[in-house]
């Protein structure tokens, strides 16, 4: 389980200092592209701002640039982290929800779902991976099994920090 906290980035994101957070994330990625946490945080930051730009009231960010960075980081991750469950889960989540930001809708939608499935297969007892995978299935495909730890139990421990990634998942899953 990855520690999502990143004090400097969390502070900038929670204060909505988007340009400063973006600069720090890009600089960190350029300095250490093989750091999985940096890849995930940069990609999620770009995805989140592109997806939520309206509700967030973002006017000064170049959304095309963020989409380009998102695709670049995604392609890098697909090459370098293709068997890492955290990568498969978070990128599968982002891709399956909004595949058109990544390319051909149908192709990327299936790619996202297959990534969620693979993360779940690598760690079937993890409630976050299980919930995400089951949520990606058509309702006719869902077969819930008893005996799994409920998702709510792991949210605070799993998503520590105040960055957009942690807050996003705590918000959406606490409301389920």
mmCIF file of C-alpha atoms in Angstrom:
data_model
loop_
_atom_site.group_PDB
_atom_site.id
_atom_site.type_symbol
_atom_site.label_atom_id
_atom_site.label_comp_id
_atom_site.label_asym_id
_atom_site.label_seq_id
_atom_site.Cartn_x
_atom_site.Cartn_y
_atom_site.Cartn_z
ATOM 1 C CA UNK A 1 0.000 0.000 0.000
ATOM 2 C CA UNK A 2 1.437 3.317 -1.074
ATOM 3 C CA UNK A 3 1.715 6.291 1.255
ATOM 4 C CA UNK A 4 0.028 9.038 -0.773
ATOM 5 C CA UNK A 5 1.199 11.864 1.483
ATOM 6 C CA UNK A 6 3.545 14.409 -0.050
ATOM 7 C CA UNK A 7 3.657 17.358 2.306
ATOM 8 C CA UNK A 8 4.776 20.040 -0.172
ATOM 9 C CA UNK A 9 2.382 18.993 -2.943
ATOM 10 C CA UNK A 10 -0.496 18.369 -0.514
ATOM 11 C CA UNK A 11 -0.109 21.891 0.879
ATOM 12 C CA UNK A 12 -0.075 23.496 -2.569
ATOM 13 C CA UNK A 13 -3.070 21.471 -3.765
ATOM 14 C CA UNK A 14 -5.136 22.142 -0.647
ATOM 15 C CA UNK A 15 -4.448 25.873 -1.077
ATOM 16 C CA UNK A 16 -5.372 25.570 -4.776
ATOM 17 C CA UNK A 17 -1.959 26.805 -5.855
ATOM 18 C CA UNK A 18 -2.289 24.769 -9.024
ATOM 19 C CA UNK A 19 0.596 26.279 -11.009
ATOM 20 C CA UNK A 20 3.055 25.779 -8.152
ATOM 21 C CA UNK A 21 1.871 22.201 -7.551
ATOM 22 C CA UNK A 22 2.148 21.436 -11.261
ATOM 23 C CA UNK A 23 5.685 22.827 -11.428
ATOM 24 C CA UNK A 24 6.815 20.813 -8.405
ATOM 25 C CA UNK A 25 5.248 17.611 -9.730
ATOM 26 C CA UNK A 26 6.733 18.020 -13.217
ATOM 27 C CA UNK A 27 10.171 18.844 -11.808
ATOM 28 C CA UNK A 28 10.028 15.768 -9.552
ATOM 29 C CA UNK A 29 8.975 13.571 -12.462
ATOM 30 C CA UNK A 30 11.747 14.884 -14.700
ATOM 31 C CA UNK A 31 14.308 14.257 -11.955
ATOM 32 C CA UNK A 32 13.057 10.782 -11.082
ATOM 33 C CA UNK A 33 10.706 9.342 -13.722
ATOM 34 C CA UNK A 34 10.938 5.836 -12.252
ATOM 35 C CA UNK A 35 9.404 6.883 -8.940
ATOM 36 C CA UNK A 36 5.934 5.335 -9.072
ATOM 37 C CA UNK A 37 4.462 7.728 -6.513
ATOM 38 C CA UNK A 38 5.645 10.733 -8.527
ATOM 39 C CA UNK A 39 4.141 9.246 -11.702
ATOM 40 C CA UNK A 40 0.816 8.576 -10.060
ATOM 41 C CA UNK A 41 0.586 11.926 -8.281
ATOM 42 C CA UNK A 42 1.475 13.868 -11.449
ATOM 43 C CA UNK A 43 -0.971 11.927 -13.611
ATOM 44 C CA UNK A 44 -3.770 12.168 -11.054
ATOM 45 C CA UNK A 45 -3.146 15.902 -10.624
ATOM 46 C CA UNK A 46 -3.445 16.457 -14.385
ATOM 47 C CA UNK A 47 -6.494 14.182 -14.683
ATOM 48 C CA UNK A 48 -8.250 15.777 -11.722
ATOM 49 C CA UNK A 49 -7.758 19.341 -12.937
ATOM 50 C CA UNK A 50 -8.871 18.486 -16.465
ATOM 51 C CA UNK A 51 -11.945 16.604 -15.226
ATOM 52 C CA UNK A 52 -12.882 19.068 -12.468
ATOM 53 C CA UNK A 53 -11.794 22.360 -14.036
ATOM 54 C CA UNK A 54 -15.353 23.706 -14.146
ATOM 55 C CA UNK A 55 -16.305 22.997 -10.515
ATOM 56 C CA UNK A 56 -12.852 24.097 -9.348
ATOM 57 C CA UNK A 57 -13.171 27.381 -11.237
ATOM 58 C CA UNK A 58 -9.777 26.982 -12.880
ATOM 59 C CA UNK A 59 -9.215 29.642 -15.484
ATOM 60 C CA UNK A 60 -5.457 30.088 -15.675
ATOM 61 C CA UNK A 61 -4.385 26.479 -16.372
ATOM 62 C CA UNK A 62 -3.661 25.239 -19.876
ATOM 63 C CA UNK A 63 -5.905 22.169 -20.025
ATOM 64 C CA UNK A 64 -4.356 20.992 -23.286
ATOM 65 C CA UNK A 65 -0.956 20.991 -21.602
ATOM 66 C CA UNK A 66 -2.336 19.011 -18.657
ATOM 67 C CA UNK A 67 -3.903 16.472 -21.041
ATOM 68 C CA UNK A 68 -0.605 16.139 -22.922
ATOM 69 C CA UNK A 69 1.289 15.546 -19.659
ATOM 70 C CA UNK A 70 -1.363 13.038 -18.562
ATOM 71 C CA UNK A 71 -0.956 11.047 -21.776
ATOM 72 C CA UNK A 72 2.843 11.228 -21.581
ATOM 73 C CA UNK A 73 2.913 9.982 -17.977
ATOM 74 C CA UNK A 74 0.333 7.299 -18.798
ATOM 75 C CA UNK A 75 2.403 5.970 -21.700
ATOM 76 C CA UNK A 76 5.544 5.997 -19.558
ATOM 77 C CA UNK A 77 3.708 4.109 -16.826
ATOM 78 C CA UNK A 78 2.271 1.528 -19.218
ATOM 79 C CA UNK A 79 5.821 0.770 -20.321
ATOM 80 C CA UNK A 80 7.495 0.819 -16.899
ATOM 81 C CA UNK A 81 4.857 -0.128 -14.309
ATOM 82 C CA UNK A 82 2.578 -2.484 -16.239
ATOM 83 C CA UNK A 83 2.566 -5.107 -13.467
ATOM 84 C CA UNK A 84 2.386 -2.851 -10.423
ATOM 85 C CA UNK A 85 -1.010 -3.037 -8.745
ATOM 86 C CA UNK A 86 -1.075 0.607 -7.550
ATOM 87 C CA UNK A 87 -0.339 1.824 -11.082
ATOM 88 C CA UNK A 88 -2.908 -0.531 -12.606
ATOM 89 C CA UNK A 89 -5.549 0.538 -10.100
ATOM 90 C CA UNK A 90 -5.221 4.332 -10.239
ATOM 91 C CA UNK A 91 -4.638 4.557 -13.983
ATOM 92 C CA UNK A 92 -7.373 1.980 -14.602
ATOM 93 C CA UNK A 93 -9.703 4.145 -12.512
ATOM 94 C CA UNK A 94 -8.881 7.348 -14.366
ATOM 95 C CA UNK A 95 -8.991 5.719 -17.796
ATOM 96 C CA UNK A 96 -12.219 3.780 -17.259
ATOM 97 C CA UNK A 97 -14.056 6.884 -15.984
ATOM 98 C CA UNK A 98 -12.908 9.272 -18.726
ATOM 99 C CA UNK A 99 -11.361 7.257 -21.570
ATOM 100 C CA UNK A 100 -11.731 10.038 -24.135
ATOM 101 C CA UNK A 101 -8.890 11.968 -22.468
ATOM 102 C CA UNK A 102 -6.522 9.132 -23.419
ATOM 103 C CA UNK A 103 -7.505 8.431 -27.037
ATOM 104 C CA UNK A 104 -10.072 6.202 -28.741
ATOM 105 C CA UNK A 105 -13.014 5.936 -26.323
ATOM 106 C CA UNK A 106 -13.865 2.250 -26.702
ATOM 107 C CA UNK A 107 -10.260 1.075 -26.810
ATOM 108 C CA UNK A 108 -9.241 3.032 -23.717
ATOM 109 C CA UNK A 109 -12.423 2.212 -21.817
ATOM 110 C CA UNK A 110 -11.620 -1.498 -22.200
ATOM 111 C CA UNK A 111 -7.979 -0.833 -21.316
ATOM 112 C CA UNK A 112 -9.028 0.902 -18.104
ATOM 113 C CA UNK A 113 -11.349 -1.920 -17.113
ATOM 114 C CA UNK A 114 -8.688 -4.538 -17.837
ATOM 115 C CA UNK A 115 -6.235 -2.611 -15.667
ATOM 116 C CA UNK A 116 -8.717 -2.574 -12.769
ATOM 117 C CA UNK A 117 -9.267 -6.295 -13.233
ATOM 118 C CA UNK A 118 -5.531 -6.989 -13.219
ATOM 119 C CA UNK A 119 -4.967 -4.928 -10.039
ATOM 120 C CA UNK A 120 -7.754 -6.917 -8.373
ATOM 121 C CA UNK A 121 -6.249 -10.207 -9.577
ATOM 122 C CA UNK A 122 -2.843 -9.243 -8.178
ATOM 123 C CA UNK A 123 -4.348 -8.450 -4.777
ATOM 124 C CA UNK A 124 -7.909 -9.838 -4.560
ATOM 125 C CA UNK A 125 -8.261 -9.160 -0.823
ATOM 126 C CA UNK A 126 -7.649 -5.418 -1.166
ATOM 127 C CA UNK A 127 -11.034 -3.676 -0.760
ATOM 128 C CA UNK A 128 -10.021 -0.637 -2.851
ATOM 129 C CA UNK A 129 -9.017 -2.775 -5.823
ATOM 130 C CA UNK A 130 -12.053 -5.014 -5.396
ATOM 131 C CA UNK A 131 -14.499 -2.113 -5.143
ATOM 132 C CA UNK A 132 -12.953 -0.346 -8.138
ATOM 133 C CA UNK A 133 -13.000 -3.473 -10.278
ATOM 134 C CA UNK A 134 -16.569 -4.438 -9.360
ATOM 135 C CA UNK A 135 -17.669 -0.859 -9.984
ATOM 136 C CA UNK A 136 -16.294 -1.058 -13.527
ATOM 137 C CA UNK A 137 -18.422 -4.077 -14.397
ATOM 138 C CA UNK A 138 -21.880 -4.002 -15.903
ATOM 139 C CA UNK A 139 -24.441 -4.732 -13.199
ATOM 140 C CA UNK A 140 -25.227 -8.114 -14.769
ATOM 141 C CA UNK A 141 -21.595 -9.171 -14.259
ATOM 142 C CA UNK A 142 -21.371 -8.268 -10.579
ATOM 143 C CA UNK A 143 -21.319 -11.087 -8.090
ATOM 144 C CA UNK A 144 -20.683 -9.766 -4.605
ATOM 145 C CA UNK A 145 -19.011 -12.095 -2.143
ATOM 146 C CA UNK A 146 -19.255 -11.914 1.622
ATOM 147 C CA UNK A 147 -16.235 -11.831 3.886
ATOM 148 C CA UNK A 148 -14.357 -8.902 2.364
ATOM 149 C CA UNK A 149 -13.292 -5.951 4.460
ATOM 150 C CA UNK A 150 -15.640 -3.028 3.793
ATOM 151 C CA UNK A 151 -14.089 -0.129 1.934
ATOM 152 C CA UNK A 152 -14.971 2.481 4.564
ATOM 153 C CA UNK A 153 -12.714 0.743 7.089
ATOM 154 C CA UNK A 154 -9.554 1.452 5.070
ATOM 155 C CA UNK A 155 -10.199 4.951 3.682
ATOM 156 C CA UNK A 156 -8.542 7.118 6.347
ATOM 157 C CA UNK A 157 -5.524 4.840 6.655
ATOM 158 C CA UNK A 158 -5.163 4.281 2.925
ATOM 159 C CA UNK A 159 -5.605 7.890 1.797
ATOM 160 C CA UNK A 160 -3.655 9.976 4.276
ATOM 161 C CA UNK A 161 -2.646 13.498 3.434
ATOM 162 C CA UNK A 162 -4.583 16.476 2.133
ATOM 163 C CA UNK A 163 -3.739 16.323 -1.570
ATOM 164 C CA UNK A 164 -6.355 16.046 -4.297
ATOM 165 C CA UNK A 165 -5.816 12.294 -4.712
ATOM 166 C CA UNK A 166 -6.477 11.466 -1.058
ATOM 167 C CA UNK A 167 -9.353 13.903 -0.699
ATOM 168 C CA UNK A 168 -10.967 12.731 -3.949
ATOM 169 C CA UNK A 169 -11.144 9.080 -2.929
ATOM 170 C CA UNK A 170 -12.210 9.775 0.640
ATOM 171 C CA UNK A 171 -14.962 12.081 -0.638
ATOM 172 C CA UNK A 172 -16.377 9.791 -3.302
ATOM 173 C CA UNK A 173 -16.244 6.606 -1.252
ATOM 174 C CA UNK A 174 -17.446 8.096 2.023
ATOM 175 C CA UNK A 175 -20.604 9.135 0.195
ATOM 176 C CA UNK A 176 -21.393 5.599 -1.053
#
